[in-house]
PDB file of C-alpha atoms in Angstrom:
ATOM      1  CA  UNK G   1      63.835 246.574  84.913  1.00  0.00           C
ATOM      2  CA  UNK G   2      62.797 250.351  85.166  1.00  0.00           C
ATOM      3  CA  UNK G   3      59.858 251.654  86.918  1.00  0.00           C
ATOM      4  CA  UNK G   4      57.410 251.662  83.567  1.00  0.00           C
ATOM      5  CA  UNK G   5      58.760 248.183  82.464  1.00  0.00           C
ATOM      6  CA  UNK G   6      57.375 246.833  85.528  1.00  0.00           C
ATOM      7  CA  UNK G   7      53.807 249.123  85.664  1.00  0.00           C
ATOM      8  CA  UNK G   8      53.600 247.758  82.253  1.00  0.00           C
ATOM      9  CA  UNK G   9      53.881 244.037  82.568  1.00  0.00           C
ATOM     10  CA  UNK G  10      51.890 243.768  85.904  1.00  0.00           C
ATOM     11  CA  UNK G  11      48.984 246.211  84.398  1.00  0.00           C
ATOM     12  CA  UNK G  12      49.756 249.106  87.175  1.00  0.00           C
ATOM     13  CA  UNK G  13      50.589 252.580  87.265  1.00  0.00           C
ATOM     14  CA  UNK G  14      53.786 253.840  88.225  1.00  0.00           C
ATOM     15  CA  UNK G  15      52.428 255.346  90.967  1.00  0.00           C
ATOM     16  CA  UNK G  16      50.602 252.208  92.682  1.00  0.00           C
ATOM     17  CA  UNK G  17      54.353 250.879  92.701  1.00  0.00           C
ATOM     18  CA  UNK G  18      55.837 253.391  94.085  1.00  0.00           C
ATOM     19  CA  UNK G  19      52.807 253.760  96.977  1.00  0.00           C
ATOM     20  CA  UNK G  20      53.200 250.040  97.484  1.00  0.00           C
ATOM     21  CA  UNK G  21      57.470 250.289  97.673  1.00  0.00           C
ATOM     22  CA  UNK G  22      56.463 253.399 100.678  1.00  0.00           C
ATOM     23  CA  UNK G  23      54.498 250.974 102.212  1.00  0.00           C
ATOM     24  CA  UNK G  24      56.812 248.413 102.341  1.00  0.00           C
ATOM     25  CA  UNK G  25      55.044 245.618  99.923  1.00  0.00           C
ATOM     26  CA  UNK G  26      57.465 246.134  97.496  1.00  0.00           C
ATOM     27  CA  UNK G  27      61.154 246.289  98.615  1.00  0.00           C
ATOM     28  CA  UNK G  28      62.898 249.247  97.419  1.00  0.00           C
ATOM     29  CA  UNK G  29      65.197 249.048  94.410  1.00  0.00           C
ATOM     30  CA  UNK G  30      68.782 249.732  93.887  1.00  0.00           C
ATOM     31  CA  UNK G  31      69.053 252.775  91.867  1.00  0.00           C
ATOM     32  CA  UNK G  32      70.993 253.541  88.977  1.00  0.00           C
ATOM     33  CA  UNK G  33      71.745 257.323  87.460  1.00  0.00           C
ATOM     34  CA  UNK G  34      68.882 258.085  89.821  1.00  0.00           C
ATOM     35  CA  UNK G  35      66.158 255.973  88.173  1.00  0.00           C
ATOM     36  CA  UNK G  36      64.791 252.681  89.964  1.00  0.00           C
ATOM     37  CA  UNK G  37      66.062 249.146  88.322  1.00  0.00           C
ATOM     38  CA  UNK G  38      63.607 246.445  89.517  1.00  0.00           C
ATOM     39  CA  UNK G  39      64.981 243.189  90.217  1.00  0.00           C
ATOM     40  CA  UNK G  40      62.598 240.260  87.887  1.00  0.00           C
ATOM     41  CA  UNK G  41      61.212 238.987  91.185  1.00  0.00           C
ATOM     42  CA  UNK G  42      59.147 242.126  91.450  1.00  0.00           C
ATOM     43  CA  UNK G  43      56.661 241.490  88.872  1.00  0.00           C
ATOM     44  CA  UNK G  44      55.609 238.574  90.244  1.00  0.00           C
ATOM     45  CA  UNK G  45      55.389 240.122  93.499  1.00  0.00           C
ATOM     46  CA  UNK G  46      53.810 243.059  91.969  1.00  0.00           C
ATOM     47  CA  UNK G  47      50.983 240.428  90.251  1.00  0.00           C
ATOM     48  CA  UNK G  48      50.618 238.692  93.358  1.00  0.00           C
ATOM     49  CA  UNK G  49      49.218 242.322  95.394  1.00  0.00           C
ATOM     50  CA  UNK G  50      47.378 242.934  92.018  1.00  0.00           C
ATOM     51  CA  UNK G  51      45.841 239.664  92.051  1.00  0.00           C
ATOM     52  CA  UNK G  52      45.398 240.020  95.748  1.00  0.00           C
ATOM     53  CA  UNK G  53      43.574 242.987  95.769  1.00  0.00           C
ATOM     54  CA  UNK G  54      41.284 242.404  92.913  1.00  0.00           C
ATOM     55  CA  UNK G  55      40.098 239.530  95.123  1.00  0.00           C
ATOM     56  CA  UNK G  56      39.544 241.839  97.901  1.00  0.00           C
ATOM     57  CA  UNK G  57      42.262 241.640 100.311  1.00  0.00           C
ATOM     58  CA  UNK G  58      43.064 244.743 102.015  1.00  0.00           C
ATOM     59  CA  UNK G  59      46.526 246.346 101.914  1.00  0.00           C
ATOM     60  CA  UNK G  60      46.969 245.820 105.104  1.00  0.00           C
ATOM     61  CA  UNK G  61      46.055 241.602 104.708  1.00  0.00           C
ATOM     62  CA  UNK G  62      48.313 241.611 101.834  1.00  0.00           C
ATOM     63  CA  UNK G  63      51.353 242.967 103.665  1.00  0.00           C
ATOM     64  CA  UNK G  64      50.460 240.110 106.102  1.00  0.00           C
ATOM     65  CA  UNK G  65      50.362 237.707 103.557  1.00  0.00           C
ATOM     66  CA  UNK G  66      53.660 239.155 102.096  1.00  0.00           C
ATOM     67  CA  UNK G  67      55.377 239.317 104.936  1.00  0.00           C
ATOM     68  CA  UNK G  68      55.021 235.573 106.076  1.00  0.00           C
ATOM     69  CA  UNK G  69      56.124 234.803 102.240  1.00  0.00           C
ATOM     70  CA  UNK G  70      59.093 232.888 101.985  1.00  0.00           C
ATOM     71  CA  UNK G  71      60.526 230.505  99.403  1.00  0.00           C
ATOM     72  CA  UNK G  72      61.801 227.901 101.763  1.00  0.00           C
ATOM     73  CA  UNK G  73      58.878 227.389 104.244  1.00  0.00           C
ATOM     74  CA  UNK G  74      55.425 225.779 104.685  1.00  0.00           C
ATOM     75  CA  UNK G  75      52.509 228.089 104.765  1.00  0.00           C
ATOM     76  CA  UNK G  76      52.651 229.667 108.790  1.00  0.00           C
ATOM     77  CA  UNK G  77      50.280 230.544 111.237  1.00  0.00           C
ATOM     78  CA  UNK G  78      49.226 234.213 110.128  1.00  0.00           C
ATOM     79  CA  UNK G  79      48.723 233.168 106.773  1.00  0.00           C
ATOM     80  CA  UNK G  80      46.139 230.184 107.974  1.00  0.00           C
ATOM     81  CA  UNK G  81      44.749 232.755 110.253  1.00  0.00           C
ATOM     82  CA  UNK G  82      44.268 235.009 106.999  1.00  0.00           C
ATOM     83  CA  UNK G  83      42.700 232.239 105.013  1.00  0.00           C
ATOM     84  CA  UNK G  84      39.876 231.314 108.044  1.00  0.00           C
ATOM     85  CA  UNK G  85      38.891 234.899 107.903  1.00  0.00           C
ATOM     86  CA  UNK G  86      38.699 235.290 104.190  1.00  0.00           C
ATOM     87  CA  UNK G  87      36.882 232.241 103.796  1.00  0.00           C
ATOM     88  CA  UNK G  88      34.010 233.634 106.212  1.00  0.00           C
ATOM     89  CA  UNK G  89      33.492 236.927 104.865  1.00  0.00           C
ATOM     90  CA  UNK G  90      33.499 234.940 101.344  1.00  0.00           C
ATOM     91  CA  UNK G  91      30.793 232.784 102.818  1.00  0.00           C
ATOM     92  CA  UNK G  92      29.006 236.099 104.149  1.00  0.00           C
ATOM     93  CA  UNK G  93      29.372 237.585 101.028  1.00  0.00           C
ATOM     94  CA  UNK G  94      27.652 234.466  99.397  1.00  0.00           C
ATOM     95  CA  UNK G  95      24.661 234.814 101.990  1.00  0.00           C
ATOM     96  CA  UNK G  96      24.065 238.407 101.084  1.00  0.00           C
ATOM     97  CA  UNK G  97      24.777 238.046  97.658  1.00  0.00           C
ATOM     98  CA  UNK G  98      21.868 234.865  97.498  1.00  0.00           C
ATOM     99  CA  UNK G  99      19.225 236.643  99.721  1.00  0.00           C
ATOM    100  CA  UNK G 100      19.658 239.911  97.361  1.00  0.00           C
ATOM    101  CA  UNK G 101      19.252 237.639  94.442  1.00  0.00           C
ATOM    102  CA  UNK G 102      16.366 236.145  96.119  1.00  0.00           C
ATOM    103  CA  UNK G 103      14.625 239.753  96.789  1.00  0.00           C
ATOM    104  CA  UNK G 104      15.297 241.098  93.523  1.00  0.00           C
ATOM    105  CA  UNK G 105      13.824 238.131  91.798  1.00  0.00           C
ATOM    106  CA  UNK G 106      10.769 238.319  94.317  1.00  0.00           C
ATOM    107  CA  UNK G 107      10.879 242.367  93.448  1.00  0.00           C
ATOM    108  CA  UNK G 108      10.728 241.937  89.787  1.00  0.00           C
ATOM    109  CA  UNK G 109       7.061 240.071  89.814  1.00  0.00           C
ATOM    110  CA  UNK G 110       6.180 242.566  92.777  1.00  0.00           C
ATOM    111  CA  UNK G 111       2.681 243.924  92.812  1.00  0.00           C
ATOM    112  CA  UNK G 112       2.511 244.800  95.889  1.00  0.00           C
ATOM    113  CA  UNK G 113      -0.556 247.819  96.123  1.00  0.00           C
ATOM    114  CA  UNK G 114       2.209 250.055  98.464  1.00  0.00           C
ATOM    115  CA  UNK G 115       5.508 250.147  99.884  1.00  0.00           C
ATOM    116  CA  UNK G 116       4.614 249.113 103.563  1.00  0.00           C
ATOM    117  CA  UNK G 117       2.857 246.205 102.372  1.00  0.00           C
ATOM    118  CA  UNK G 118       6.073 244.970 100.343  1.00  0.00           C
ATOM    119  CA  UNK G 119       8.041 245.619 103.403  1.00  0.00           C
ATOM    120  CA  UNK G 120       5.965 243.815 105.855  1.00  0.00           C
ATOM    121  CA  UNK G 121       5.735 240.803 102.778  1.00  0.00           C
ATOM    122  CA  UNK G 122       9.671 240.969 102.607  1.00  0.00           C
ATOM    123  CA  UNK G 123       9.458 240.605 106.529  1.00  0.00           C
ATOM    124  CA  UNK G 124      12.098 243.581 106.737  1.00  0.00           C
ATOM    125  CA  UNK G 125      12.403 245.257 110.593  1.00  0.00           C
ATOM    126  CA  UNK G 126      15.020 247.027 111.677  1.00  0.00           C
ATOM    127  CA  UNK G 127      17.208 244.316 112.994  1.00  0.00           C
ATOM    128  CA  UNK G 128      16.948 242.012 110.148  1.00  0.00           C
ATOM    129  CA  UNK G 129      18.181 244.991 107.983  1.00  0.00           C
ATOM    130  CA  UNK G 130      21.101 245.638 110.703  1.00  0.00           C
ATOM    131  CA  UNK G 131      22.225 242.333 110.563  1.00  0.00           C
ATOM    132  CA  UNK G 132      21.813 241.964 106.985  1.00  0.00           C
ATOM    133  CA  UNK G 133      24.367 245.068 106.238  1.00  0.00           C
ATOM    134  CA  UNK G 134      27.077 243.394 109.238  1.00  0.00           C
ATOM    135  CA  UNK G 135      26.478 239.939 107.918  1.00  0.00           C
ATOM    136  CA  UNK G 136      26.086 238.261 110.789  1.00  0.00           C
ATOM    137  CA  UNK G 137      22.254 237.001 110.069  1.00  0.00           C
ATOM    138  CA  UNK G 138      22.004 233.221 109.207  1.00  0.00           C
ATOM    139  CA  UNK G 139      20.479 232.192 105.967  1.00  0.00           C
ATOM    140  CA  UNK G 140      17.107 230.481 106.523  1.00  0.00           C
ATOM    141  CA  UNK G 141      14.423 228.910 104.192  1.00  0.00           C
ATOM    142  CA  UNK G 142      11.186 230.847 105.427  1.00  0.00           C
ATOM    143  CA  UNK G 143       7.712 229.579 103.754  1.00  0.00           C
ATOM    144  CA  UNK G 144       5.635 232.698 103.431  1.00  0.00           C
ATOM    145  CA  UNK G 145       2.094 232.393 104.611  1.00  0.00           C
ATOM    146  CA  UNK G 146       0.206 235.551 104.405  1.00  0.00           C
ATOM    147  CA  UNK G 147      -3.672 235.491 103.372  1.00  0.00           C
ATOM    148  CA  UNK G 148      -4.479 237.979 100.763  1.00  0.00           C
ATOM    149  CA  UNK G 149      -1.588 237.375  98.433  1.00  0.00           C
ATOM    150  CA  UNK G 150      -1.517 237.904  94.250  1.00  0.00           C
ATOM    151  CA  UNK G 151      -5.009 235.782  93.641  1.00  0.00           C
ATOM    152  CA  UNK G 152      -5.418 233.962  90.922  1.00  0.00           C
ATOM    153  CA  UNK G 153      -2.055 232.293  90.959  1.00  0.00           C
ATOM    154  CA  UNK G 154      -0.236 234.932  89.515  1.00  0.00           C
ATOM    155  CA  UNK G 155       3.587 234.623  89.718  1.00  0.00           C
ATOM    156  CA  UNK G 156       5.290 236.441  92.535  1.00  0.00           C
ATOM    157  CA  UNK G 157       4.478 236.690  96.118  1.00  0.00           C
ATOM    158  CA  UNK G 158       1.655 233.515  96.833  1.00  0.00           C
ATOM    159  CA  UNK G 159       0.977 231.656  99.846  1.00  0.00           C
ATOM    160  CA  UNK G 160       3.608 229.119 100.138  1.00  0.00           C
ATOM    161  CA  UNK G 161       6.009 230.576  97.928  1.00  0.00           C
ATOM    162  CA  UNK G 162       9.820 230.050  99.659  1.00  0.00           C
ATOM    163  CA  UNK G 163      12.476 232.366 100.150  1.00  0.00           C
ATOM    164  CA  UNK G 164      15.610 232.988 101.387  1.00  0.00           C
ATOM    165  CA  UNK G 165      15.736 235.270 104.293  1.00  0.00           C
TER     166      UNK G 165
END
């Protein structure tokens, strides 16, 4: 199949083929009057870096993955590797994704009278943020228990409320 055939059944442009046939993803194509003819196991390698990379593999992963790729074999080593590493950014991704879910819901019934008095409520220092961003801090139940919280029972930040941290 010709070049736009293929960018049209695997939802790509022309281009990201022919960057991912330069890289070496995509095997180059026998050529006929000068135009590329696509064998029909290219779209399906073509969906699988499409697919790969909207899931958040990097090129460089995906060649990994591509190379090891063979009809005839088992899933190897490097691809195993792969998956153990995916899964734990996945689960780090999860952690962030929950205690950001967790401080925007806290944030949305904030009333907090200034800025440093939200921060020292959110229980924010420099390392938790540091760790937060390289997402290597462990999630933790915390039960806050600061005098002088929203009186009256108001929803939001109250003595006792629990968070994910």
């Amino acid at each position: 199949m010709k070049i736009g055939e293929l960018a049209g059944r695997s939802g790509l442009n022309a281009s990201a083929i022919r960057y991912y046939e330069r890289r070496g993803l995509l095997p180059a194509p026998h050529r006929t009057g000068g135009q590329r003819r696509y064998p029909p196991d290219a779209l399906h390698r073509m969906l699988l870096i499409r697919f790969a990379s909207e899931m958040g593999f990097t090129l460089n992963e995906i060649e990994v993955f591509l190379n090891g790729l063979r009809d005839d074999a088992p899933v190897g080593p490097r691809w195993k590797k792969l998956a153990h590493r995916k899964i734990q950014e996945v689960e780090d991704g999860i952690r962030r994704s929950r205690r950001l879910k967790s401080l925007l819901e806290h944030l949305v019934q904030c009333q907090c009278v200034s800025l440093q008095v939200c921060v020292r409520r959110l229980s924010l220092t420099p390392a938790c943020v540091l760790s937060a961003v390289a997402g290597t801090k462990r999630q933790t139940l915390t039960t806050i228990k600061e005098p002088g919280w929203q009186a009256g029972g108001r929803p939001g930040f109250e003595p006792g409320t629990q968070r994910i941290t």
